[in-house]
Coordinates of C-alpha atoms in Angstrom, one line a residue:
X1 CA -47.2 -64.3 -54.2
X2 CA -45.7 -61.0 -54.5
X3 CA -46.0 -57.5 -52.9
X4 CA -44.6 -54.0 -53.0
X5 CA -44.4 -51.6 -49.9
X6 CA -41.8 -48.9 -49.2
X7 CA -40.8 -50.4 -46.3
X8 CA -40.8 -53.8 -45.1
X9 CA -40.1 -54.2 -41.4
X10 CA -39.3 -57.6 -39.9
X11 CA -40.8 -57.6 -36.6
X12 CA -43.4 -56.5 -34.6
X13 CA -41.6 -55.1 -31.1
X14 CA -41.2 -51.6 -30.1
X15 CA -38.4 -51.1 -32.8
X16 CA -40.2 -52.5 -35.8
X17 CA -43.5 -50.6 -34.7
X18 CA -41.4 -47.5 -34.1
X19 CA -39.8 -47.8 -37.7
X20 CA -43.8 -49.0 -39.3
X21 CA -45.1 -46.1 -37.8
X22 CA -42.2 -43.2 -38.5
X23 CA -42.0 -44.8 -42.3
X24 CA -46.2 -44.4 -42.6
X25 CA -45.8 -40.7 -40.6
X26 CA -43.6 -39.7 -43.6
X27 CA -46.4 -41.3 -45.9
X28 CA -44.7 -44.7 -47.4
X29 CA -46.8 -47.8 -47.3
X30 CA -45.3 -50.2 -44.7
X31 CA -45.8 -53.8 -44.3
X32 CA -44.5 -55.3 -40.9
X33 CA -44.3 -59.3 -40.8
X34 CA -45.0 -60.8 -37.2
X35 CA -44.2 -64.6 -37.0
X36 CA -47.3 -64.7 -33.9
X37 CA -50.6 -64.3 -34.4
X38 CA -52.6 -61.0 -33.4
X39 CA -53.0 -62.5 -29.8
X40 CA -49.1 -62.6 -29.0
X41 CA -47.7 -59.4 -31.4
X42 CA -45.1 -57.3 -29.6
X43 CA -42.2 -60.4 -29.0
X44 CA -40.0 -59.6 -25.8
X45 CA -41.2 -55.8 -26.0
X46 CA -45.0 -57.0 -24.8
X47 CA -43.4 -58.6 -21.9
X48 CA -40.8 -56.6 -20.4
X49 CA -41.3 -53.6 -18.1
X50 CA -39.7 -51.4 -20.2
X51 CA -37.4 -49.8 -18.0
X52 CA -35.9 -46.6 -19.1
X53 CA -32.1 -44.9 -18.5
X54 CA -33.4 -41.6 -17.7
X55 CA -33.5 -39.1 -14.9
X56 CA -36.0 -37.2 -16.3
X57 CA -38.6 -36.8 -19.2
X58 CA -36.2 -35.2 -21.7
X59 CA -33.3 -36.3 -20.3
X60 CA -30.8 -39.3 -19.9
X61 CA -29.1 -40.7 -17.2
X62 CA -25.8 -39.3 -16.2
X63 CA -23.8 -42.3 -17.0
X64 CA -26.0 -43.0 -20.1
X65 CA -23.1 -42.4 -22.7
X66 CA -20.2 -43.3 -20.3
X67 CA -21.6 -46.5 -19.5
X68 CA -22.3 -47.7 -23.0
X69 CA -18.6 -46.3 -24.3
X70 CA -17.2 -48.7 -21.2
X71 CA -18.9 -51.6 -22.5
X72 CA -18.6 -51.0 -26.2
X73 CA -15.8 -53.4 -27.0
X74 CA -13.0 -54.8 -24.9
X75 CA -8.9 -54.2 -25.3
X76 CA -9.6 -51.9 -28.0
X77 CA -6.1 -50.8 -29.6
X78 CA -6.0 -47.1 -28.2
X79 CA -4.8 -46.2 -31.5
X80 CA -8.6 -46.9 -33.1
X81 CA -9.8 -45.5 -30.3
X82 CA -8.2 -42.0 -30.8
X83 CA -9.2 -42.2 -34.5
X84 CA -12.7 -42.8 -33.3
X85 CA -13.4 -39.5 -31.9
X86 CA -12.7 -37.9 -34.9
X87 CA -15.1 -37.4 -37.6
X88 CA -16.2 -41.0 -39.3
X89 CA -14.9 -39.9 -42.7
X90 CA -11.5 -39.7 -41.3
X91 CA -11.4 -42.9 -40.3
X92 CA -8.7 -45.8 -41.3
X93 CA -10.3 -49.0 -43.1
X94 CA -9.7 -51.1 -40.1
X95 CA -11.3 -48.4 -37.5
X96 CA -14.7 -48.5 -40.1
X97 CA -14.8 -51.9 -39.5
X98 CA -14.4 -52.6 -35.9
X99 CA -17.0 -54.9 -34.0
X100 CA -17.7 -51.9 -31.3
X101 CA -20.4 -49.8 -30.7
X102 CA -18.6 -46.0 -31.9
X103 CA -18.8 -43.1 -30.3
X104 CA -20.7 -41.1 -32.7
X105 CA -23.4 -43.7 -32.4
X106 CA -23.6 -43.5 -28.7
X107 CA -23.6 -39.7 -28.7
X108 CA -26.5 -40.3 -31.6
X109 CA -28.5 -42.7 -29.5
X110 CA -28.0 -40.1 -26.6
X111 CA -29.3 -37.0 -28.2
X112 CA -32.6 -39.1 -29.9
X113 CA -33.8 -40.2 -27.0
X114 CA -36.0 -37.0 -25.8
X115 CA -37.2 -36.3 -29.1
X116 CA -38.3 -39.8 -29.4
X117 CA -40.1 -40.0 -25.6
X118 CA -42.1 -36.9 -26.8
X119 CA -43.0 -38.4 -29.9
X120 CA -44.2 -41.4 -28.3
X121 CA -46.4 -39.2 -25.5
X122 CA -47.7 -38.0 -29.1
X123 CA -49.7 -41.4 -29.1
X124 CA -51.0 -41.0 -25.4
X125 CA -48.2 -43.0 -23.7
X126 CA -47.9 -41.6 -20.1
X127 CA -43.9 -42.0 -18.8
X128 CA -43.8 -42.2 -14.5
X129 CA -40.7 -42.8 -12.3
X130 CA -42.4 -46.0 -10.8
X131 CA -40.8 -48.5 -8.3
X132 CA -38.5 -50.7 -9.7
X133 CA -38.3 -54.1 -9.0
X134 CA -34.4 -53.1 -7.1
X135 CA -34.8 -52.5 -3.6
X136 CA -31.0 -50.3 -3.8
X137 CA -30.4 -48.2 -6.9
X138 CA -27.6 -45.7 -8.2
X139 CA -29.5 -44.2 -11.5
X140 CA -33.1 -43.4 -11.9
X141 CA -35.2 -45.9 -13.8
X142 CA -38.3 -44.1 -16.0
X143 CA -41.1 -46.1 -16.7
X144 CA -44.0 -46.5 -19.7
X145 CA -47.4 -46.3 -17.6
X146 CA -48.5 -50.1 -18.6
X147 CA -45.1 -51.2 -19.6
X148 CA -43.8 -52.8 -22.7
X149 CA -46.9 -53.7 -23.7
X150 CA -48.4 -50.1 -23.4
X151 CA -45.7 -49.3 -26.2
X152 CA -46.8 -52.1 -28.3
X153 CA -50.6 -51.2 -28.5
X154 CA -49.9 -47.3 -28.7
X155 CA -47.4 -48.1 -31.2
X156 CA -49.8 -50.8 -33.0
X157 CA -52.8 -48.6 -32.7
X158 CA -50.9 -45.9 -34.5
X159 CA -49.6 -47.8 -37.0
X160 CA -53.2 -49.5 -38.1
X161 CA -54.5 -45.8 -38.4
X162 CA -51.9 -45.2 -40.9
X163 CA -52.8 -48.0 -42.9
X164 CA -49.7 -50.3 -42.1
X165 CA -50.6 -53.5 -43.4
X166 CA -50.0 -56.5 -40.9
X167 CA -48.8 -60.0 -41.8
X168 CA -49.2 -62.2 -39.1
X169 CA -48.1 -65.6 -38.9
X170 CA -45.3 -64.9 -41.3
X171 CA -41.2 -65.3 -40.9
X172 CA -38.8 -63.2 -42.6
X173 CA -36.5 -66.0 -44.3
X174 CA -33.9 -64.5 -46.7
X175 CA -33.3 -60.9 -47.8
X176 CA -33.6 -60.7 -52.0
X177 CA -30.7 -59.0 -53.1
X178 CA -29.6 -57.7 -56.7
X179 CA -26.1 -57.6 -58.6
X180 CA -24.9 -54.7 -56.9
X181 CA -25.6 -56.1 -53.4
X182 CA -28.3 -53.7 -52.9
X183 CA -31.4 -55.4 -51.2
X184 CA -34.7 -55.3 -52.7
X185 CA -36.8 -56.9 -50.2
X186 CA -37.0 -60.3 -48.9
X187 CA -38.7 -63.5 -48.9
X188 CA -40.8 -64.6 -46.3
X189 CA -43.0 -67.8 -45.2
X190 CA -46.7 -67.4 -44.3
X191 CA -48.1 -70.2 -42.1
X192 CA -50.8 -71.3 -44.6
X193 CA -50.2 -69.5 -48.0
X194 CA -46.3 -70.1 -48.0
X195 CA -43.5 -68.2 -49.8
X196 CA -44.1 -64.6 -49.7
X197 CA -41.8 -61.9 -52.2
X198 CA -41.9 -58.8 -50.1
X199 CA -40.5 -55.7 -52.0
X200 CA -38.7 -52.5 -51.0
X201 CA -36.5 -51.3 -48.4
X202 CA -35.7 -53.4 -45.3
X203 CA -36.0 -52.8 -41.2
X204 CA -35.0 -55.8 -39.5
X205 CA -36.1 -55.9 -35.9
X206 CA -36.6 -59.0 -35.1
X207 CA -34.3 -59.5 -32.4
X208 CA -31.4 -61.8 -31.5
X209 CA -31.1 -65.9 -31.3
X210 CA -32.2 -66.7 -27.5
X211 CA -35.0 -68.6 -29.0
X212 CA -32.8 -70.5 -31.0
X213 CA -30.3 -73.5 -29.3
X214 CA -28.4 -74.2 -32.2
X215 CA -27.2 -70.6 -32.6
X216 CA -27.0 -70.1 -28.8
X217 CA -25.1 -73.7 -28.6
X218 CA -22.8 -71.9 -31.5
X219 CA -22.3 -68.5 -29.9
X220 CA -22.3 -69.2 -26.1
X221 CA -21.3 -72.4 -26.1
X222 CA -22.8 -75.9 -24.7
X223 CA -23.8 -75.2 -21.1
X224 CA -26.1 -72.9 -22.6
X225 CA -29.1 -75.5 -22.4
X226 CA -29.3 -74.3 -19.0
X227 CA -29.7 -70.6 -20.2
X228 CA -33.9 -70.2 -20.8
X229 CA -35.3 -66.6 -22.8
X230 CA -36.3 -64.6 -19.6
X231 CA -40.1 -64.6 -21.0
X232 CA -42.1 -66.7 -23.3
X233 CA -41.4 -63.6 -26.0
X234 CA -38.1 -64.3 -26.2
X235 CA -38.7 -67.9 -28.3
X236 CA -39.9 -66.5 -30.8
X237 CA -36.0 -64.7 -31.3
X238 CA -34.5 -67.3 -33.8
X239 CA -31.8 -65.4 -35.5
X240 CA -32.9 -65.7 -38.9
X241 CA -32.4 -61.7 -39.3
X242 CA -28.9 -62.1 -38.3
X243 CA -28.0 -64.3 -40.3
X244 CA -29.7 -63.7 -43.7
X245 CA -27.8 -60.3 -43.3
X246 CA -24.7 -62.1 -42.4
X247 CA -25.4 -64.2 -46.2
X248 CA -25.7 -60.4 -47.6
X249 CA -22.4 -59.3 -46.3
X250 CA -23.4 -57.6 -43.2
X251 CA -20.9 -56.9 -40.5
X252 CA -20.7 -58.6 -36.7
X253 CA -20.8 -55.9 -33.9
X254 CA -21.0 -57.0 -30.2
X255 CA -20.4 -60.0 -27.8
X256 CA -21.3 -63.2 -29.4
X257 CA -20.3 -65.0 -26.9
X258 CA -22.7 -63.4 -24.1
X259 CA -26.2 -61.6 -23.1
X260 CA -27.6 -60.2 -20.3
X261 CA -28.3 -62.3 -17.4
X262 CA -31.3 -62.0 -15.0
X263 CA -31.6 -64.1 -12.1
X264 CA -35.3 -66.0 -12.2
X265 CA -36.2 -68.6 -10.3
X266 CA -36.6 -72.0 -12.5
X267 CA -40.1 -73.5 -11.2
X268 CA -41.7 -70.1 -12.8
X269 CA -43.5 -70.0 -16.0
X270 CA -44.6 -66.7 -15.6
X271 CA -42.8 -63.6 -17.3
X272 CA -39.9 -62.2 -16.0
X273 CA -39.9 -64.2 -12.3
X274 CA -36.7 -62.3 -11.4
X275 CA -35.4 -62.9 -7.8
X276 CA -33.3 -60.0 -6.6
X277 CA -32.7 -60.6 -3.0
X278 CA -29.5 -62.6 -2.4
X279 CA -27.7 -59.5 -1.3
X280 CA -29.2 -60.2 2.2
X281 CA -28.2 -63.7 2.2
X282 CA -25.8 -66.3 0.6
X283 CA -25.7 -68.0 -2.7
X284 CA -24.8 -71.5 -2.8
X285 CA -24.4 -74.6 -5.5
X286 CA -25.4 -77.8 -5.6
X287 CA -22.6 -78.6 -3.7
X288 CA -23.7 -76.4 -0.6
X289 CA -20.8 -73.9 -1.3
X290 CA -20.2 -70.1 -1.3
X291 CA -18.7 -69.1 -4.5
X292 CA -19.2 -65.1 -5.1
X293 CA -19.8 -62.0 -3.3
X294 CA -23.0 -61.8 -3.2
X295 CA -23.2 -58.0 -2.5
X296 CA -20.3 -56.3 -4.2
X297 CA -22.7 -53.3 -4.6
X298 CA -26.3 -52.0 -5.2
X299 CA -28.3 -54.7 -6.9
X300 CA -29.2 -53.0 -9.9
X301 CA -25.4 -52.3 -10.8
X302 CA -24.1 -55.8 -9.8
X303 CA -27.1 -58.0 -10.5
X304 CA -25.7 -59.4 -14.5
X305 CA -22.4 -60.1 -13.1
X306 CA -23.6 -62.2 -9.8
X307 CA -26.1 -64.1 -11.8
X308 CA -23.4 -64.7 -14.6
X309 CA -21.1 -66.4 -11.2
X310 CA -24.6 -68.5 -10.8
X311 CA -24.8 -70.0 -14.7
X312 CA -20.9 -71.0 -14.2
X313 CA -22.3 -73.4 -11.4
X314 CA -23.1 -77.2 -11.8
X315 CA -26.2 -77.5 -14.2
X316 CA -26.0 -73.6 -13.6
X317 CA -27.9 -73.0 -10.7
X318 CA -27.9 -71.7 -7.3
X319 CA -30.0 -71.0 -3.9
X320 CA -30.2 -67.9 -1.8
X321 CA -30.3 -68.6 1.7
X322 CA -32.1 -66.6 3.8
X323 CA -33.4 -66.1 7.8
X324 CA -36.6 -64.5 8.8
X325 CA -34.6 -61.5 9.4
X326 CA -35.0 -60.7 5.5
X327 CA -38.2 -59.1 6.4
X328 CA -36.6 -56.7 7.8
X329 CA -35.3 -54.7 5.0
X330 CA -38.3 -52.7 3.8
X331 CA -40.7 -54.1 0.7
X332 CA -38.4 -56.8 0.7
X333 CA -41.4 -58.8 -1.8
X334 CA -40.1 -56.1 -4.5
X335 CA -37.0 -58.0 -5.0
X336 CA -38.9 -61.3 -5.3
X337 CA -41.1 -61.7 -8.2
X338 CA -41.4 -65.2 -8.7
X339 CA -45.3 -66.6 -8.5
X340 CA -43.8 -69.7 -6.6
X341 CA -43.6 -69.9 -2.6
X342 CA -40.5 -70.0 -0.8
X343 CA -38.8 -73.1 0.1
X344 CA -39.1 -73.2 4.1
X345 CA -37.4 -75.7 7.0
X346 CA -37.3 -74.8 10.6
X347 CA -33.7 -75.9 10.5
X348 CA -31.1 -75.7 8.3
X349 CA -29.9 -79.5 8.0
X350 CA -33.6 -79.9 7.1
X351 CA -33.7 -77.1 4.3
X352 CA -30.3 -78.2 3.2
X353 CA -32.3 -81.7 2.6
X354 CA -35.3 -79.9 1.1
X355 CA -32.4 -78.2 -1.5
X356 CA -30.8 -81.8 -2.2
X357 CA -27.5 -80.7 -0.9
X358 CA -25.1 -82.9 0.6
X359 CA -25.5 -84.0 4.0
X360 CA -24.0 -81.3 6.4
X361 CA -22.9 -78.9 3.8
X362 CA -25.4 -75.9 4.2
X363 CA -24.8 -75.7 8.1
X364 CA -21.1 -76.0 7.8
X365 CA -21.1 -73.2 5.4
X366 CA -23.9 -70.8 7.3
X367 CA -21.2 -71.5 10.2
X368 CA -18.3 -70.2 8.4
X369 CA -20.0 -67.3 6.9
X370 CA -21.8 -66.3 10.4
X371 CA -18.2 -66.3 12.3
X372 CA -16.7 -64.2 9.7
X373 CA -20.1 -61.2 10.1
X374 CA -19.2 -58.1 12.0
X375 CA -21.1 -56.4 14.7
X376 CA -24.6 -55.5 12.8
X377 CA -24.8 -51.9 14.2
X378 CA -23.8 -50.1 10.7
X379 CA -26.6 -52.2 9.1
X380 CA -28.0 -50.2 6.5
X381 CA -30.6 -52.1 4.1
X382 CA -31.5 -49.5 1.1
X383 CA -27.5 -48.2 0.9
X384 CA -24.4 -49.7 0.4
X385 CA -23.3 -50.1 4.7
X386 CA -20.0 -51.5 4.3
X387 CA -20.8 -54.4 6.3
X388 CA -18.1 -56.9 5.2
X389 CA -17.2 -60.3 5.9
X390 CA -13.5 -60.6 7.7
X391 CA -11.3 -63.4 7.1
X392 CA -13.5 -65.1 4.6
X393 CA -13.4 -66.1 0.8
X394 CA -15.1 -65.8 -1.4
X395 CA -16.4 -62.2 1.0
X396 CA -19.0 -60.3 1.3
X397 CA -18.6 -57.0 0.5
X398 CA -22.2 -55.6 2.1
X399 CA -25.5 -56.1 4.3
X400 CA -23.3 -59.3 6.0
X401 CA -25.7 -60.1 8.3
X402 CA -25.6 -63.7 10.3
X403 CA -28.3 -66.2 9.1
X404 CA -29.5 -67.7 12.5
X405 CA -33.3 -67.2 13.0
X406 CA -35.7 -69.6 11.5
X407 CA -37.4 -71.2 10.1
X408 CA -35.1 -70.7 6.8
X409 CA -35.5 -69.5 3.6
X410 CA -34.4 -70.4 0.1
X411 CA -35.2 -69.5 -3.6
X412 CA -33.6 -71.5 -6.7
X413 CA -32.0 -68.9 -9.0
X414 CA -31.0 -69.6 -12.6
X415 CA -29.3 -67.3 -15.6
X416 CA -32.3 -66.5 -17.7
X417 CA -31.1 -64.8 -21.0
X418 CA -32.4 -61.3 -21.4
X419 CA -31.4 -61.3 -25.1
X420 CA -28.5 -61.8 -26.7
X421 CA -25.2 -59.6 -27.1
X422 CA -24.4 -60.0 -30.8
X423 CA -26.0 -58.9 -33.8
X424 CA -25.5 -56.4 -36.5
X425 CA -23.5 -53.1 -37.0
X426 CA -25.1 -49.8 -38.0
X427 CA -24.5 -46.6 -38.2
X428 CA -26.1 -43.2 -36.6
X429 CA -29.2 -43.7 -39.6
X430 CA -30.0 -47.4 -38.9
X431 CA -28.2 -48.6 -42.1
X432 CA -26.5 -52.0 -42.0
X433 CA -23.0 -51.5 -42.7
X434 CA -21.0 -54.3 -44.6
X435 CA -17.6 -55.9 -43.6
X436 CA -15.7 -53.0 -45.0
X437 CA -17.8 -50.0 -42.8
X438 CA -20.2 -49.5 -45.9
X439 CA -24.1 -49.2 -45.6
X440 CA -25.9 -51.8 -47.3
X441 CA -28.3 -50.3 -49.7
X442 CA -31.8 -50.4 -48.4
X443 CA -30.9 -52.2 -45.8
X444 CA -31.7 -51.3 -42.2
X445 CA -31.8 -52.6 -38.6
X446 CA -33.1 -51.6 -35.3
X447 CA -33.5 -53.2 -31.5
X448 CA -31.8 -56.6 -29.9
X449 CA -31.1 -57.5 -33.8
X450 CA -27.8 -54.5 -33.0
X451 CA -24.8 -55.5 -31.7
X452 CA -24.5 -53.0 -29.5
X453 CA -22.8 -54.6 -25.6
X454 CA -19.9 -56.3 -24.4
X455 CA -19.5 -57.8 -21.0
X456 CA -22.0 -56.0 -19.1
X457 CA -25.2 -54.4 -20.2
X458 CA -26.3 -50.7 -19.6
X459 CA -29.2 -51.4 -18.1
X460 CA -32.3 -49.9 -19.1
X461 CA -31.1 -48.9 -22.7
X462 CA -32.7 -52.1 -25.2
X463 CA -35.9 -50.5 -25.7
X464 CA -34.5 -46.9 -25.7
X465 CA -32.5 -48.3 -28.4
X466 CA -35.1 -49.9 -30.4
X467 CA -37.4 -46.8 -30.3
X468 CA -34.9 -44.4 -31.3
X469 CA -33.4 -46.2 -34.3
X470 CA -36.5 -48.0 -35.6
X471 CA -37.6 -44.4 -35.9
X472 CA -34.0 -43.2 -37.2
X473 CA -34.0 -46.2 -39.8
X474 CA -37.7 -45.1 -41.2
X475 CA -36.8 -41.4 -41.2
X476 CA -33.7 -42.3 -43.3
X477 CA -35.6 -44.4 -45.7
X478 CA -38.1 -41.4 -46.3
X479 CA -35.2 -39.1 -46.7
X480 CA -33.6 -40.6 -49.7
X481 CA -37.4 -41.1 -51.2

């Protein structure tokens, strides 16, 4: 079977609904392909909070571009870099085909985001600064009423009223391709009727490869079987979009190597069961050891580099230790969001058994970190207090407090993968650039499918960046029409 749209968007999350709906707006037919059924549409996007970098309605974060720019690539030859502020035309053969995110994009990505928040209110999505899950935070955090799945169903809604045709059940499988390179559509698989021929322009958004072991095993390496997608949205992010673009001549940009790490606590099932509160306690392995500051600064900064320390650990996992003196730190339960109790023991030899860690080892290592605590009177539990360990390594850099009154408590914690760091490189309109810096006629991309971090993420940017250049990728398409 074959069909003809405009616009064929892989990918039914924030950023292929955002480019479905800007690509009907502008009055092309649209046909989005969603591998779930009706029931589970909206991949990671229906499941996440959807926290946004912004410190107001209509405006960004402080940091927003200064964050992204200082984890856009890593080394980078200060000779590209000059040639990077300059206008992109200027630049040398090597500097257009660099794996980074560019400044031009990031300043692009910047200045969309208001526009595309008002847009969005357009649909009857209300925006609140609502508590976050971080009991400590240095930037604001701004919120979708409903969260991600609020975006879905305005977004879906909108896009049905437009007369964007649906294909559920149906995987994007190879882009088709002319002569010239340019692509013409793709080919897809529907559950029951099979091969699909899908004409016209392109969107892929349908995410990175969490969902798939052999490319994670590839990328991150084998200890990444104890990585798991952060919610059951993320499965269905196989990769195929990255690499049937690779197979057109697309171009790598970000870490392939890495993605962003959330602490969740193992015996979960349900989405997102993030457990933020080893900042007033320790983190030990299997073994019963310290091995990382567990409080090198506010939680929401530090949280992707801790939990990384955790994944490093045997079969990459870890406990937080804690005394009933957790409660006093105000809404403490906000930084625990796992469905599952607490492991308890009225002493610590007995939770140290209830852990399965060697005989002895979580006392003699609750000893050593109580003797090195300092006098509690600076103890401040919503702001970095400065109360450090002394005389003991790996330290403690804040909120060292001495674990002594029971009984005890302790989570599991475990690296869950957020999504994945490499993907695709685009430019400021969405289009897929080649391995020499050219676009990729017809060919587009928005959301986790970008390659966009390195080494740490900028939290509270994926779905900005979906929405923004889902829409920026449709608006494109109708341009050239």
């Amino acid at each position: 079977m074959e069909r003809t749209f405009d616009v064929v968007v892989a990918g039914c999350g924030v950023a292929g609904l955002s480019a479905a709906v800007a690509a009907a707006e502008r009055g092309l037919a649209v046909a989005v392909l969603e591998r779930a059924d009706h029931a589970d549409r909206g991949g990671q996007s229906r499941y996440t909070e959807a926290y946004l970098r912004m410190k107001a309605i209509d405006q960004v974060s402080d940091d927003f571009e200064t964050h992204l720019a200082e984890n856009a690539g890593v080394y980078m030859d200060p000779d590209f870099a000059a040639e990077m502020v300059r206008d992109r035309a200027s630049w040398s053969h090597a500097a257009r085909t660099l794996a980074v995110l560019d400044p031009e994009l990031i300043s692009c990505f910047a200045d969309n985001v208001p526009d595309t928040i008002a847009w969005l209110q357009g649909m009857g999505v209300k925006f609140d600064f609502l508590p976050t899950q971080f009991l400590t935070k240095t930037q604001p955090r701004l919120l979708p009423v409903g969260g991600g799945a609020a975006l879905v169903e305005a977004l879906a809604a909108r896009a049905e009223s437009l007369g964007v045709t649906f294909l559920y059940r149906t995987t994007a499988r190879r882009l088709l391709v002319d002569e010239d390179g340019a692509v013409q559509g793709l080919l897809a698989h529907h559950a029951e009727e099979g091969g699909v021929r899908l004409k016209g322009a392109v969107v892929l958004a349908c995410g990175g490869f969490e969902g798939n072991p052999a490319l994670m095993a590839k990328y991150i390496g084998p200890r990444s079987v104890y990585l798991r997608p952060v919610c059951k949205g993320g499965y269905f992010n196989r990769g195929e979009g990255i690499e049937m673009a690779f197979e057109a001549g697309a171009a790598p940009s970000g870490e392939f190597g890495s993605y962003h790490a959330e602490p969740v606590d193992p015996r979960s099932g349900a989405s997102e069961p993030s457990v933020f509160i080893f900042p007033y306690g320790i983190l030990v392995n299997k073994a019963g050891q310290r091995f990382t500051d567990e409080a090198p600064g506010t939680v929401d900064a530090w949280y992707e580099r801790v939990t990384r320390r955790i994944y490093e650990q045997e079969q990459g996992i870890a406990y937080v230790i804690l005394d009933q003196r957790v409660k006093d730190v105000p809404n403490y339960r906000l930084a625990i969001r796992t469905d599952q109790p607490a492991i308890e023991a009225g002493t610590l030899a007995a939770l140290g058994a209830e852990l399965g860690l060697p005989a002895g080892a979580l006392e003699a290592t609750v000893a050593r970190y109580n003797d090195a605590c300092p006098d509690e009177a600076g103890f401040k539990p919503l702001e970095p207090d400065g109360l450090a360990t002394r005389e003991l390594a790996p330290g403690k850099s804040h909120w060292s407090r001495r674990i002594e009154q029971g009984p005890f408590i302790a989570y599991p914690i475990i690296s869950s993968n957020v999504f994945t760091f490499g993907g695709l490189k685009i430019n400021p309109s969405g289009q897929v650039l080649d391995t020499d810096g050219n676009p990729i006629r017809n060919l587009y991309a928005a959301g986790e499918i970008v390659g966009t971090y390195y080494s740490n993420y900028t939290g509270a940017t994926s779905v900005l960046k979906g929405l923004v250049f889902g829409r920026r990728s449709a608006n494109h398409i109708a341009d050239l029409r």
